[in-house]
Amino acid sequence: MSEKRFIPKKHNSDYTIRKKYMWSNHSMVFCDIDDTLISGMITDLMRVAWDEYRCSVAVKILMAIQAISGWFNVINEVRNIIMIKYKAGSKIYFLTARHESIFTKLLLHRIFKGRIKYTLIELGCDKPEVDKLLAAESLMQHKYDKEDIMPTAVLIEDNKKTIDAFRNNLLYDIVEIEVIK
């Protein structure tokens, strides 16, 4: 008699992803960067430098160190979702609360190595839940006005307030990322 053994599924202890896709095709993908596409010590230091001290100089230095040195962890499942959606024809937007910086562009180039075309929207804001929703709604409205087709989108995000702001709109599917610290 053969014995069945329980083999646990491989579990990545760095993050948890909760997702739900209602549509197979999405016109657009809106993805956050920090603690969504990437995680790591520099990202944590950037958050502390901004949330606790409002020190934009320290954040800019940390962004440079992160992009140049490659000190970040890519959340591969998020990168894979973006690659799949891009190949399926979705327009990719990186929608971040970061201030405008050449280092964010360098970071994204290091991650995707020029394999996708995307639009980077650096809001430089304190209330991403408001500003990200306004930016996404404006882009969706522009697409609707231009093509006369109701767009649908995926939001990939870690910030609970931002997720809650998008949750009430049926045109968005949400991939919720939770980085375990």
Tab-separated table of N, CA and C in Angstrom:
chain	number	residue	atom	x	y	z
A	1	MET	N	0.844	-1.164	0.000
A	1	MET	CA	0.000	0.000	0.000
A	1	MET	C	0.893	1.232	0.000
A	2	SER	N	0.633	2.122	-0.951
A	2	SER	CA	1.463	3.325	-1.023
A	2	SER	C	1.013	4.342	0.024
A	3	GLU	N	1.965	5.062	0.495
A	3	GLU	CA	1.711	6.033	1.541
A	3	GLU	C	1.683	7.427	0.923
A	4	LYS	N	0.634	8.195	1.177
A	4	LYS	CA	0.548	9.561	0.676
A	4	LYS	C	1.249	10.485	1.665
A	5	ARG	N	2.078	11.329	1.093
A	5	ARG	CA	2.786	12.293	1.942
A	5	ARG	C	2.290	13.689	1.635
A	6	PHE	N	2.186	14.473	2.672
A	6	PHE	CA	1.791	15.864	2.500
A	6	PHE	C	3.043	16.678	2.188
A	7	ILE	N	3.032	17.340	1.046
A	7	ILE	CA	4.136	18.220	0.672
A	7	ILE	C	3.581	19.634	0.670
A	8	PRO	N	4.060	20.486	1.582
A	8	PRO	CA	3.513	21.838	1.641
A	8	PRO	C	3.853	22.630	0.388
A	9	LYS	N	2.943	23.519	-0.003
A	9	LYS	CA	3.211	24.388	-1.137
A	9	LYS	C	4.332	25.340	-0.777
A	10	LYS	N	5.098	25.683	-1.797
A	10	LYS	CA	6.179	26.645	-1.585
A	10	LYS	C	5.554	27.975	-1.199
A	11	HIS	N	6.025	28.537	-0.130
A	11	HIS	CA	5.487	29.795	0.373
A	11	HIS	C	6.607	30.816	0.446
A	12	ASN	N	6.392	31.970	-0.166
A	12	ASN	CA	7.360	33.049	-0.080
A	12	ASN	C	7.019	33.865	1.157
A	13	SER	N	7.924	33.929	2.092
A	13	SER	CA	7.641	34.588	3.360
A	13	SER	C	7.824	36.100	3.299
A	14	ASP	N	8.207	36.648	2.146
A	14	ASP	CA	8.443	38.078	2.043
A	14	ASP	C	7.181	38.885	1.763
A	15	TYR	N	6.185	38.275	1.153
A	15	TYR	CA	4.992	39.017	0.795
A	15	TYR	C	3.801	38.081	0.638
A	16	THR	N	2.618	38.677	0.693
A	16	THR	CA	1.379	37.966	0.450
A	16	THR	C	0.656	38.711	-0.656
A	17	ILE	N	0.066	37.972	-1.579
A	17	ILE	CA	-0.671	38.599	-2.673
A	17	ILE	C	-2.101	38.098	-2.638
A	18	ARG	N	-3.022	39.045	-2.611
A	18	ARG	CA	-4.437	38.721	-2.706
A	18	ARG	C	-4.920	39.291	-4.032
A	19	LYS	N	-5.511	38.463	-4.853
A	19	LYS	CA	-5.925	38.962	-6.155
A	19	LYS	C	-7.256	38.358	-6.575
A	20	LYS	N	-7.892	39.068	-7.459
A	20	LYS	CA	-9.148	38.611	-8.016
A	20	LYS	C	-9.273	39.241	-9.394
A	21	TYR	N	-9.348	38.421	-10.419
A	21	TYR	CA	-9.547	38.932	-11.773
A	21	TYR	C	-10.970	38.635	-12.205
A	22	MET	N	-11.685	39.671	-12.556
A	22	MET	CA	-13.037	39.481	-13.047
A	22	MET	C	-13.052	39.415	-14.572
A	23	TRP	N	-12.157	40.130	-15.212
A	23	TRP	CA	-12.098	40.162	-16.671
A	23	TRP	C	-10.797	39.526	-17.123
A	24	SER	N	-10.838	38.889	-18.256
A	24	SER	CA	-9.602	38.299	-18.770
A	24	SER	C	-8.733	39.355	-19.426
A	25	ASN	N	-9.338	40.363	-20.016
A	25	ASN	CA	-8.583	41.444	-20.656
A	25	ASN	C	-8.787	42.741	-19.888
A	26	HIS	N	-7.707	43.451	-19.711
A	26	HIS	CA	-7.764	44.765	-19.077
A	26	HIS	C	-7.112	45.750	-20.033
A	27	SER	N	-7.707	46.916	-20.171
A	27	SER	CA	-7.127	47.950	-21.018
A	27	SER	C	-5.868	48.524	-20.403
A	28	MET	N	-5.859	48.613	-19.068
A	28	MET	CA	-4.791	49.308	-18.368
A	28	MET	C	-4.377	48.556	-17.106
A	29	VAL	N	-3.119	48.776	-16.719
A	29	VAL	CA	-2.604	48.265	-15.457
A	29	VAL	C	-1.984	49.446	-14.723
A	30	PHE	N	-2.411	49.679	-13.482
A	30	PHE	CA	-1.830	50.710	-12.630
A	30	PHE	C	-1.088	49.999	-11.508
A	31	CYS	N	0.219	50.207	-11.437
A	31	CYS	CA	1.035	49.496	-10.453
A	31	CYS	C	1.862	50.474	-9.632
A	32	ASP	N	1.812	50.318	-8.338
A	32	ASP	CA	2.666	51.060	-7.424
A	32	ASP	C	4.071	50.457	-7.503
A	33	ILE	N	5.056	51.146	-6.935
A	33	ILE	CA	6.427	50.636	-6.976
A	33	ILE	C	6.874	50.136	-5.606
A	34	ASP	N	6.954	51.019	-4.618
A	34	ASP	CA	7.511	50.661	-3.308
A	34	ASP	C	6.566	49.754	-2.537
A	35	ASP	N	7.093	48.625	-2.084
A	35	ASP	CA	6.355	47.591	-1.351
A	35	ASP	C	5.255	46.955	-2.187
A	36	THR	N	5.316	47.147	-3.506
A	36	THR	CA	4.388	46.494	-4.425
A	36	THR	C	5.170	45.769	-5.505
A	37	LEU	N	5.949	46.514	-6.276
A	37	LEU	CA	6.820	45.904	-7.279
A	37	LEU	C	8.162	45.517	-6.658
A	38	ILE	N	8.621	46.345	-5.734
A	38	ILE	CA	9.895	46.075	-5.048
A	38	ILE	C	9.721	46.210	-3.542
A	39	SER	N	10.638	45.585	-2.825
A	39	SER	CA	10.686	45.724	-1.372
A	39	SER	C	12.146	45.694	-0.963
A	40	GLY	N	12.396	45.928	0.310
A	40	GLY	CA	13.762	45.841	0.806
A	40	GLY	C	14.101	46.921	1.810
A	41	MET	N	15.322	46.856	2.278
A	41	MET	CA	15.783	47.751	3.335
A	41	MET	C	15.759	49.223	2.900
A	42	ILE	N	16.170	49.519	1.684
A	42	ILE	CA	16.199	50.915	1.229
A	42	ILE	C	14.779	51.462	1.148
A	43	THR	N	13.856	50.663	0.679
A	43	THR	CA	12.453	51.082	0.631
A	43	THR	C	11.950	51.390	2.041
A	44	ASP	N	12.303	50.553	2.999
A	44	ASP	CA	11.910	50.790	4.396
A	44	ASP	C	12.522	52.085	4.925
A	45	LEU	N	13.797	52.312	4.616
A	45	LEU	CA	14.465	53.547	5.064
A	45	LEU	C	13.844	54.782	4.421
A	46	MET	N	13.473	54.673	3.161
A	46	MET	CA	12.815	55.798	2.491
A	46	MET	C	11.503	56.149	3.173
A	47	ARG	N	10.736	55.124	3.543
A	47	ARG	CA	9.459	55.360	4.216
A	47	ARG	C	9.676	56.063	5.545
A	48	VAL	N	10.663	55.608	6.320
A	48	VAL	CA	10.948	56.236	7.618
A	48	VAL	C	11.426	57.675	7.420
A	49	ALA	N	12.325	57.886	6.461
A	49	ALA	CA	12.849	59.237	6.210
A	49	ALA	C	11.733	60.211	5.851
A	50	TRP	N	10.724	59.721	5.141
A	50	TRP	CA	9.635	60.609	4.761
A	50	TRP	C	8.549	60.686	5.839
A	51	ASP	N	8.058	59.539	6.314
A	51	ASP	CA	6.947	59.546	7.275
A	51	ASP	C	7.326	60.185	8.612
A	52	GLU	N	8.526	59.918	9.084
A	52	GLU	CA	8.927	60.401	10.403
A	52	GLU	C	9.586	61.776	10.379
A	53	TYR	N	10.367	62.052	9.313
A	53	TYR	CA	11.192	63.268	9.315
A	53	TYR	C	10.904	64.221	8.162
A	54	ARG	N	10.091	63.806	7.202
A	54	ARG	CA	9.798	64.614	6.013
A	54	ARG	C	11.088	65.138	5.364
A	55	CYS	N	12.078	64.266	5.285
A	55	CYS	CA	13.397	64.634	4.776
A	55	CYS	C	13.526	64.209	3.309
A	56	SER	N	13.205	65.133	2.404
A	56	SER	CA	13.237	64.814	0.985
A	56	SER	C	14.662	64.593	0.479
A	57	VAL	N	15.641	65.237	1.090
A	57	VAL	CA	17.036	65.048	0.687
A	57	VAL	C	17.458	63.604	0.960
A	58	ALA	N	17.123	63.084	2.136
A	58	ALA	CA	17.466	61.699	2.462
A	58	ALA	C	16.767	60.729	1.520
A	59	VAL	N	15.511	60.994	1.193
A	59	VAL	CA	14.766	60.121	0.284
A	59	VAL	C	15.419	60.113	-1.096
A	60	LYS	N	15.816	61.288	-1.583
A	60	LYS	CA	16.468	61.363	-2.901
A	60	LYS	C	17.786	60.598	-2.908
A	61	ILE	N	18.552	60.709	-1.848
A	61	ILE	CA	19.828	59.980	-1.744
A	61	ILE	C	19.560	58.473	-1.706
A	62	LEU	N	18.571	58.062	-0.922
A	62	LEU	CA	18.234	56.641	-0.831
A	62	LEU	C	17.719	56.090	-2.170
A	63	MET	N	16.943	56.889	-2.899
A	63	MET	CA	16.470	56.463	-4.216
A	63	MET	C	17.654	56.247	-5.160
A	64	ALA	N	18.636	57.132	-5.086
A	64	ALA	CA	19.833	56.995	-5.928
A	64	ALA	C	20.609	55.739	-5.560
A	65	ILE	N	20.831	55.531	-4.271
A	65	ILE	CA	21.557	54.339	-3.811
A	65	ILE	C	20.834	53.074	-4.259
A	66	GLN	N	19.514	53.064	-4.096
A	66	GLN	CA	18.708	51.898	-4.456
A	66	GLN	C	18.827	51.572	-5.942
A	67	ALA	N	18.657	52.581	-6.783
A	67	ALA	CA	18.666	52.351	-8.232
A	67	ALA	C	20.050	51.995	-8.758
A	68	ILE	N	21.068	52.676	-8.269
A	68	ILE	CA	22.426	52.452	-8.768
A	68	ILE	C	22.988	51.126	-8.274
A	69	SER	N	22.785	50.847	-6.990
A	69	SER	CA	23.371	49.641	-6.393
A	69	SER	C	22.558	48.373	-6.659
A	70	GLY	N	21.267	48.546	-6.958
A	70	GLY	CA	20.405	47.373	-7.151
A	70	GLY	C	19.968	46.759	-5.840
A	71	TRP	N	19.990	47.525	-4.755
A	71	TRP	CA	19.585	47.023	-3.438
A	71	TRP	C	18.069	47.073	-3.297
A	72	PHE	N	17.418	46.159	-3.950
A	72	PHE	CA	15.973	46.014	-3.837
A	72	PHE	C	15.623	44.588	-4.221
A	73	ASN	N	14.510	44.131	-3.720
A	73	ASN	CA	13.991	42.811	-4.058
A	73	ASN	C	12.780	43.000	-4.958
A	74	VAL	N	12.806	42.398	-6.118
A	74	VAL	CA	11.667	42.458	-7.025
A	74	VAL	C	10.661	41.400	-6.591
A	75	ILE	N	9.419	41.785	-6.498
A	75	ILE	CA	8.355	40.828	-6.217
A	75	ILE	C	7.984	40.212	-7.566
A	76	ASN	N	8.527	39.034	-7.807
A	76	ASN	CA	8.465	38.410	-9.127
A	76	ASN	C	7.047	38.171	-9.628
A	77	GLU	N	6.129	37.839	-8.740
A	77	GLU	CA	4.758	37.608	-9.194
A	77	GLU	C	4.137	38.880	-9.761
A	78	VAL	N	4.464	40.028	-9.170
A	78	VAL	CA	3.962	41.302	-9.690
A	78	VAL	C	4.593	41.580	-11.053
A	79	ARG	N	5.908	41.384	-11.153
A	79	ARG	CA	6.583	41.585	-12.443
A	79	ARG	C	5.954	40.656	-13.493
A	80	ASN	N	5.669	39.420	-13.131
A	80	ASN	CA	5.070	38.481	-14.075
A	80	ASN	C	3.670	38.915	-14.509
A	81	ILE	N	2.875	39.418	-13.581
A	81	ILE	CA	1.545	39.929	-13.932
A	81	ILE	C	1.673	41.052	-14.945
A	82	ILE	N	2.608	41.955	-14.705
A	82	ILE	CA	2.804	43.084	-15.613
A	82	ILE	C	3.239	42.594	-16.993
A	83	MET	N	4.159	41.649	-17.038
A	83	MET	CA	4.627	41.120	-18.321
A	83	MET	C	3.480	40.436	-19.086
A	84	ILE	N	2.674	39.654	-18.386
A	84	ILE	CA	1.547	38.968	-19.023
A	84	ILE	C	0.534	39.979	-19.552
A	85	LYS	N	0.203	40.960	-18.733
A	85	LYS	CA	-0.770	41.981	-19.153
A	85	LYS	C	-0.245	42.803	-20.319
A	86	TYR	N	1.066	43.120	-20.310
A	86	TYR	CA	1.668	43.869	-21.410
A	86	TYR	C	1.575	43.070	-22.716
A	87	LYS	N	1.914	41.789	-22.644
A	87	LYS	CA	1.850	40.929	-23.833
A	87	LYS	C	0.414	40.774	-24.331
A	88	ALA	N	-0.563	40.891	-23.433
A	88	ALA	CA	-1.971	40.788	-23.814
A	88	ALA	C	-2.514	42.113	-24.360
A	89	GLY	N	-1.685	43.158	-24.356
A	89	GLY	CA	-2.098	44.434	-24.941
A	89	GLY	C	-2.504	45.510	-23.959
A	90	SER	N	-2.371	45.269	-22.668
A	90	SER	CA	-2.713	46.291	-21.683
A	90	SER	C	-1.665	47.400	-21.675
A	91	LYS	N	-2.105	48.618	-21.462
A	91	LYS	CA	-1.206	49.761	-21.296
A	91	LYS	C	-0.743	49.756	-19.842
A	92	ILE	N	0.571	49.858	-19.618
A	92	ILE	CA	1.141	49.756	-18.271
A	92	ILE	C	1.478	51.146	-17.747
A	93	TYR	N	1.006	51.427	-16.528
A	93	TYR	CA	1.292	52.689	-15.847
A	93	TYR	C	1.886	52.368	-14.481
A	94	PHE	N	3.040	52.939	-14.185
A	94	PHE	CA	3.571	52.877	-12.835
A	94	PHE	C	3.158	54.181	-12.174
A	95	LEU	N	2.301	54.056	-11.183
A	95	LEU	CA	1.667	55.180	-10.511
A	95	LEU	C	2.208	55.215	-9.088
A	96	THR	N	3.088	56.194	-8.811
A	96	THR	CA	3.781	56.197	-7.536
A	96	THR	C	3.688	57.550	-6.835
A	97	ALA	N	3.764	57.513	-5.516
A	97	ALA	CA	3.776	58.738	-4.712
A	97	ALA	C	5.176	59.351	-4.663
A	98	ARG	N	6.172	58.674	-5.218
A	98	ARG	CA	7.540	59.210	-5.255
A	98	ARG	C	7.575	60.534	-6.013
A	99	HIS	N	8.545	61.379	-5.621
A	99	HIS	CA	8.803	62.600	-6.379
A	99	HIS	C	9.532	62.233	-7.663
A	100	GLU	N	9.417	63.095	-8.655
A	100	GLU	CA	10.055	62.834	-9.941
A	100	GLU	C	11.564	62.697	-9.771
A	101	SER	N	12.109	61.638	-10.370
A	101	SER	CA	13.538	61.366	-10.241
A	101	SER	C	14.002	60.468	-11.375
A	102	ILE	N	15.164	60.751	-11.895
A	102	ILE	CA	15.786	59.897	-12.904
A	102	ILE	C	16.065	58.513	-12.325
A	103	PHE	N	16.220	58.437	-11.010
A	103	PHE	CA	16.537	57.157	-10.376
A	103	PHE	C	15.365	56.178	-10.382
A	104	THR	N	14.140	56.689	-10.393
A	104	THR	CA	12.984	55.795	-10.521
A	104	THR	C	12.967	55.192	-11.924
A	105	LYS	N	13.285	56.007	-12.921
A	105	LYS	CA	13.372	55.500	-14.292
A	105	LYS	C	14.473	54.448	-14.407
A	106	LEU	N	15.614	54.694	-13.776
A	106	LEU	CA	16.720	53.727	-13.788
A	106	LEU	C	16.306	52.424	-13.098
A	107	LEU	N	15.617	52.544	-11.975
A	107	LEU	CA	15.135	51.376	-11.239
A	107	LEU	C	14.234	50.509	-12.124
A	108	LEU	N	13.271	51.130	-12.796
A	108	LEU	CA	12.355	50.379	-13.659
A	108	LEU	C	13.097	49.761	-14.851
A	109	HIS	N	14.079	50.481	-15.369
A	109	HIS	CA	14.883	49.931	-16.461
A	109	HIS	C	15.656	48.693	-16.004
A	110	ARG	N	16.187	48.739	-14.794
A	110	ARG	CA	16.914	47.576	-14.254
A	110	ARG	C	15.996	46.372	-14.082
A	111	ILE	N	14.753	46.626	-13.716
A	111	ILE	CA	13.800	45.538	-13.482
A	111	ILE	C	13.310	44.929	-14.797
A	112	PHE	N	12.948	45.763	-15.760
A	112	PHE	CA	12.319	45.263	-16.987
A	112	PHE	C	13.262	45.190	-18.188
A	113	LYS	N	14.436	45.772	-18.071
A	113	LYS	CA	15.477	45.675	-19.102
A	113	LYS	C	14.973	46.026	-20.503
A	114	GLY	N	14.071	46.998	-20.573
A	114	GLY	CA	13.577	47.465	-21.862
A	114	GLY	C	12.611	46.526	-22.566
A	115	ARG	N	12.105	45.503	-21.884
A	115	ARG	CA	11.212	44.519	-22.514
A	115	ARG	C	9.763	44.972	-22.615
A	116	ILE	N	9.408	46.038	-21.904
A	116	ILE	CA	8.040	46.556	-21.992
A	116	ILE	C	8.081	48.069	-22.155
A	117	LYS	N	6.999	48.595	-22.710
A	117	LYS	CA	6.802	50.041	-22.762
A	117	LYS	C	5.820	50.381	-21.654
A	118	TYR	N	6.084	51.461	-20.962
A	118	TYR	CA	5.227	51.861	-19.859
A	118	TYR	C	5.262	53.370	-19.720
A	119	THR	N	4.336	53.869	-18.919
A	119	THR	CA	4.296	55.279	-18.560
A	119	THR	C	4.524	55.368	-17.063
A	120	LEU	N	5.460	56.217	-16.669
A	120	LEU	CA	5.755	56.437	-15.251
A	120	LEU	C	5.103	57.741	-14.816
A	121	ILE	N	4.272	57.658	-13.791
A	121	ILE	CA	3.611	58.844	-13.242
A	121	ILE	C	4.064	58.991	-11.800
A	122	GLU	N	4.941	59.976	-11.577
A	122	GLU	CA	5.487	60.250	-10.245
A	122	GLU	C	4.720	61.436	-9.672
A	123	LEU	N	3.865	61.161	-8.706
A	123	LEU	CA	2.951	62.173	-8.191
A	123	LEU	C	3.581	63.105	-7.159
A	124	GLY	N	4.570	62.632	-6.427
A	124	GLY	CA	5.188	63.455	-5.390
A	124	GLY	C	4.156	63.976	-4.405
A	125	CYS	N	3.362	63.071	-3.848
A	125	CYS	CA	2.214	63.486	-3.051
A	125	CYS	C	2.240	62.877	-1.652
A	126	ASP	N	1.473	63.488	-0.770
A	126	ASP	CA	1.319	62.983	0.593
A	126	ASP	C	0.060	62.134	0.754
A	127	LYS	N	-0.892	62.267	-0.134
A	127	LYS	CA	-2.151	61.524	-0.054
A	127	LYS	C	-2.331	60.693	-1.329
A	128	PRO	N	-1.581	59.592	-1.435
A	128	PRO	CA	-1.663	58.797	-2.666
A	128	PRO	C	-3.046	58.224	-2.933
A	129	GLU	N	-3.822	57.993	-1.897
A	129	GLU	CA	-5.153	57.425	-2.104
A	129	GLU	C	-6.045	58.367	-2.907
A	130	VAL	N	-5.832	59.658	-2.780
A	130	VAL	CA	-6.613	60.647	-3.532
A	130	VAL	C	-5.989	60.875	-4.903
A	131	ASP	N	-4.704	61.158	-4.916
A	131	ASP	CA	-4.031	61.524	-6.161
A	131	ASP	C	-3.937	60.369	-7.154
A	132	LYS	N	-3.734	59.155	-6.677
A	132	LYS	CA	-3.673	58.008	-7.585
A	132	LYS	C	-5.035	57.750	-8.217
A	133	LEU	N	-6.092	57.861	-7.429
A	133	LEU	CA	-7.429	57.653	-7.963
A	133	LEU	C	-7.758	58.715	-9.019
A	134	LEU	N	-7.426	59.967	-8.732
A	134	LEU	CA	-7.681	61.039	-9.700
A	134	LEU	C	-6.889	60.821	-10.994
A	135	ALA	N	-5.624	60.436	-10.870
A	135	ALA	CA	-4.795	60.191	-12.057
A	135	ALA	C	-5.349	59.019	-12.869
A	136	ALA	N	-5.694	57.932	-12.210
A	136	ALA	CA	-6.226	56.755	-12.909
A	136	ALA	C	-7.560	57.075	-13.577
A	137	GLU	N	-8.434	57.771	-12.870
A	137	GLU	CA	-9.736	58.128	-13.438
A	137	GLU	C	-9.570	59.020	-14.668
A	138	SER	N	-8.628	59.952	-14.607
A	138	SER	CA	-8.367	60.836	-15.738
A	138	SER	C	-7.862	60.043	-16.952
A	139	LEU	N	-6.950	59.115	-16.730
A	139	LEU	CA	-6.431	58.283	-17.819
A	139	LEU	C	-7.514	57.372	-18.395
A	140	MET	N	-8.341	56.821	-17.537
A	140	MET	CA	-9.436	55.956	-18.005
A	140	MET	C	-10.452	56.782	-18.807
A	141	GLN	N	-10.761	57.974	-18.337
A	141	GLN	CA	-11.711	58.846	-19.056
A	141	GLN	C	-11.143	59.243	-20.417
A	142	HIS	N	-9.844	59.558	-20.465
A	142	HIS	CA	-9.196	59.912	-21.725
A	142	HIS	C	-9.277	58.752	-22.720
A	143	LYS	N	-9.023	57.542	-22.242
A	143	LYS	CA	-9.104	56.358	-23.111
A	143	LYS	C	-10.533	56.163	-23.614
A	144	TYR	N	-11.513	56.362	-22.730
A	144	TYR	CA	-12.919	56.226	-23.129
A	144	TYR	C	-13.291	57.277	-24.176
A	145	ASP	N	-12.878	58.528	-23.933
A	145	ASP	CA	-13.178	59.610	-24.875
A	145	ASP	C	-12.537	59.363	-26.237
A	146	LYS	N	-11.328	58.812	-26.226
A	146	LYS	CA	-10.574	58.592	-27.457
A	146	LYS	C	-11.099	57.397	-28.249
A	147	GLU	N	-11.443	56.310	-27.568
A	147	GLU	CA	-11.790	55.062	-28.250
A	147	GLU	C	-13.266	54.691	-28.158
A	148	ASP	N	-14.028	55.388	-27.324
A	148	ASP	CA	-15.451	55.120	-27.128
A	148	ASP	C	-15.714	53.680	-26.696
A	149	ILE	N	-14.768	53.125	-25.936
A	149	ILE	CA	-14.905	51.793	-25.356
A	149	ILE	C	-14.634	51.921	-23.864
A	150	MET	N	-15.494	51.331	-23.063
A	150	MET	CA	-15.318	51.418	-21.622
A	150	MET	C	-14.064	50.641	-21.204
A	151	PRO	N	-13.042	51.323	-20.691
A	151	PRO	CA	-11.819	50.620	-20.282
A	151	PRO	C	-11.998	49.909	-18.941
A	152	THR	N	-11.204	48.872	-18.752
A	152	THR	CA	-11.116	48.213	-17.447
A	152	THR	C	-9.649	48.201	-17.049
A	153	ALA	N	-9.383	48.081	-15.763
A	153	ALA	CA	-8.002	48.179	-15.298
A	153	ALA	C	-7.751	47.246	-14.129
A	154	VAL	N	-6.466	46.960	-13.939
A	154	VAL	CA	-5.997	46.256	-12.757
A	154	VAL	C	-5.201	47.262	-11.941
A	155	LEU	N	-5.485	47.322	-10.655
A	155	LEU	CA	-4.686	48.114	-9.720
A	155	LEU	C	-3.841	47.136	-8.926
A	156	ILE	N	-2.522	47.339	-8.935
A	156	ILE	CA	-1.616	46.520	-8.131
A	156	ILE	C	-1.035	47.453	-7.089
A	157	GLU	N	-1.342	47.209	-5.817
A	157	GLU	CA	-1.070	48.210	-4.780
A	157	GLU	C	-0.902	47.547	-3.418
A	158	ASP	N	-0.155	48.233	-2.528
A	158	ASP	CA	0.009	47.755	-1.161
A	158	ASP	C	-0.693	48.646	-0.143
A	159	ASN	N	-0.937	49.898	-0.470
A	159	ASN	CA	-1.486	50.861	0.473
A	159	ASN	C	-2.993	50.627	0.657
A	160	LYS	N	-3.387	50.302	1.880
A	160	LYS	CA	-4.788	49.969	2.178
A	160	LYS	C	-5.746	51.113	1.847
A	161	LYS	N	-5.339	52.361	2.136
A	161	LYS	CA	-6.202	53.501	1.842
A	161	LYS	C	-6.427	53.653	0.340
A	162	THR	N	-5.366	53.447	-0.428
A	162	THR	CA	-5.493	53.538	-1.880
A	162	THR	C	-6.373	52.410	-2.406
A	163	ILE	N	-6.174	51.220	-1.901
A	163	ILE	CA	-6.995	50.074	-2.309
A	163	ILE	C	-8.465	50.345	-2.001
A	164	ASP	N	-8.756	50.873	-0.816
A	164	ASP	CA	-10.137	51.182	-0.439
A	164	ASP	C	-10.744	52.249	-1.351
A	165	ALA	N	-9.934	53.228	-1.779
A	165	ALA	CA	-10.431	54.275	-2.679
A	165	ALA	C	-10.844	53.693	-4.030
A	166	PHE	N	-10.112	52.696	-4.516
A	166	PHE	CA	-10.405	52.075	-5.808
A	166	PHE	C	-11.463	50.976	-5.708
A	167	ARG	N	-11.626	50.404	-4.551
A	167	ARG	CA	-12.455	49.210	-4.389
A	167	ARG	C	-13.914	49.412	-4.811
A	168	ASN	N	-14.443	50.588	-4.669
A	168	ASN	CA	-15.862	50.822	-4.958
A	168	ASN	C	-16.172	50.959	-6.449
A	169	ASN	N	-15.145	51.030	-7.299
A	169	ASN	CA	-15.363	51.182	-8.729
A	169	ASN	C	-15.241	49.815	-9.401
A	170	LEU	N	-16.282	49.370	-10.053
A	170	LEU	CA	-16.326	48.044	-10.654
A	170	LEU	C	-15.417	47.897	-11.875
A	171	LEU	N	-14.876	48.994	-12.386
A	171	LEU	CA	-13.996	48.925	-13.547
A	171	LEU	C	-12.576	48.500	-13.186
A	172	TYR	N	-12.299	48.399	-11.883
A	172	TYR	CA	-10.960	48.029	-11.429
A	172	TYR	C	-10.969	46.667	-10.753
A	173	ASP	N	-10.063	45.810	-11.182
A	173	ASP	CA	-9.735	44.624	-10.410
A	173	ASP	C	-8.538	44.998	-9.554
A	174	ILE	N	-8.431	44.419	-8.387
A	174	ILE	CA	-7.378	44.811	-7.456
A	174	ILE	C	-6.506	43.611	-7.115
A	175	VAL	N	-5.200	43.812	-7.242
A	175	VAL	CA	-4.217	42.852	-6.764
A	175	VAL	C	-3.576	43.521	-5.555
A	176	GLU	N	-3.880	42.986	-4.386
A	176	GLU	CA	-3.426	43.591	-3.124
A	176	GLU	C	-2.146	42.901	-2.664
A	177	ILE	N	-1.105	43.703	-2.461
A	177	ILE	CA	0.196	43.199	-2.031
A	177	ILE	C	0.406	43.567	-0.557
A	178	GLU	N	0.869	42.602	0.198
A	178	GLU	CA	1.222	42.873	1.593
A	178	GLU	C	2.616	42.324	1.833
A	179	VAL	N	3.579	43.251	1.963
A	179	VAL	CA	4.950	42.854	2.245
A	179	VAL	C	5.059	42.583	3.739
A	180	ILE	N	5.565	41.419	4.093
A	180	ILE	CA	5.701	41.034	5.492
A	180	ILE	C	7.035	41.539	5.995
A	181	LYS	N	6.975	42.326	7.021
A	181	LYS	CA	8.181	42.967	7.577
A	181	LYS	C	8.713	42.162	8.735
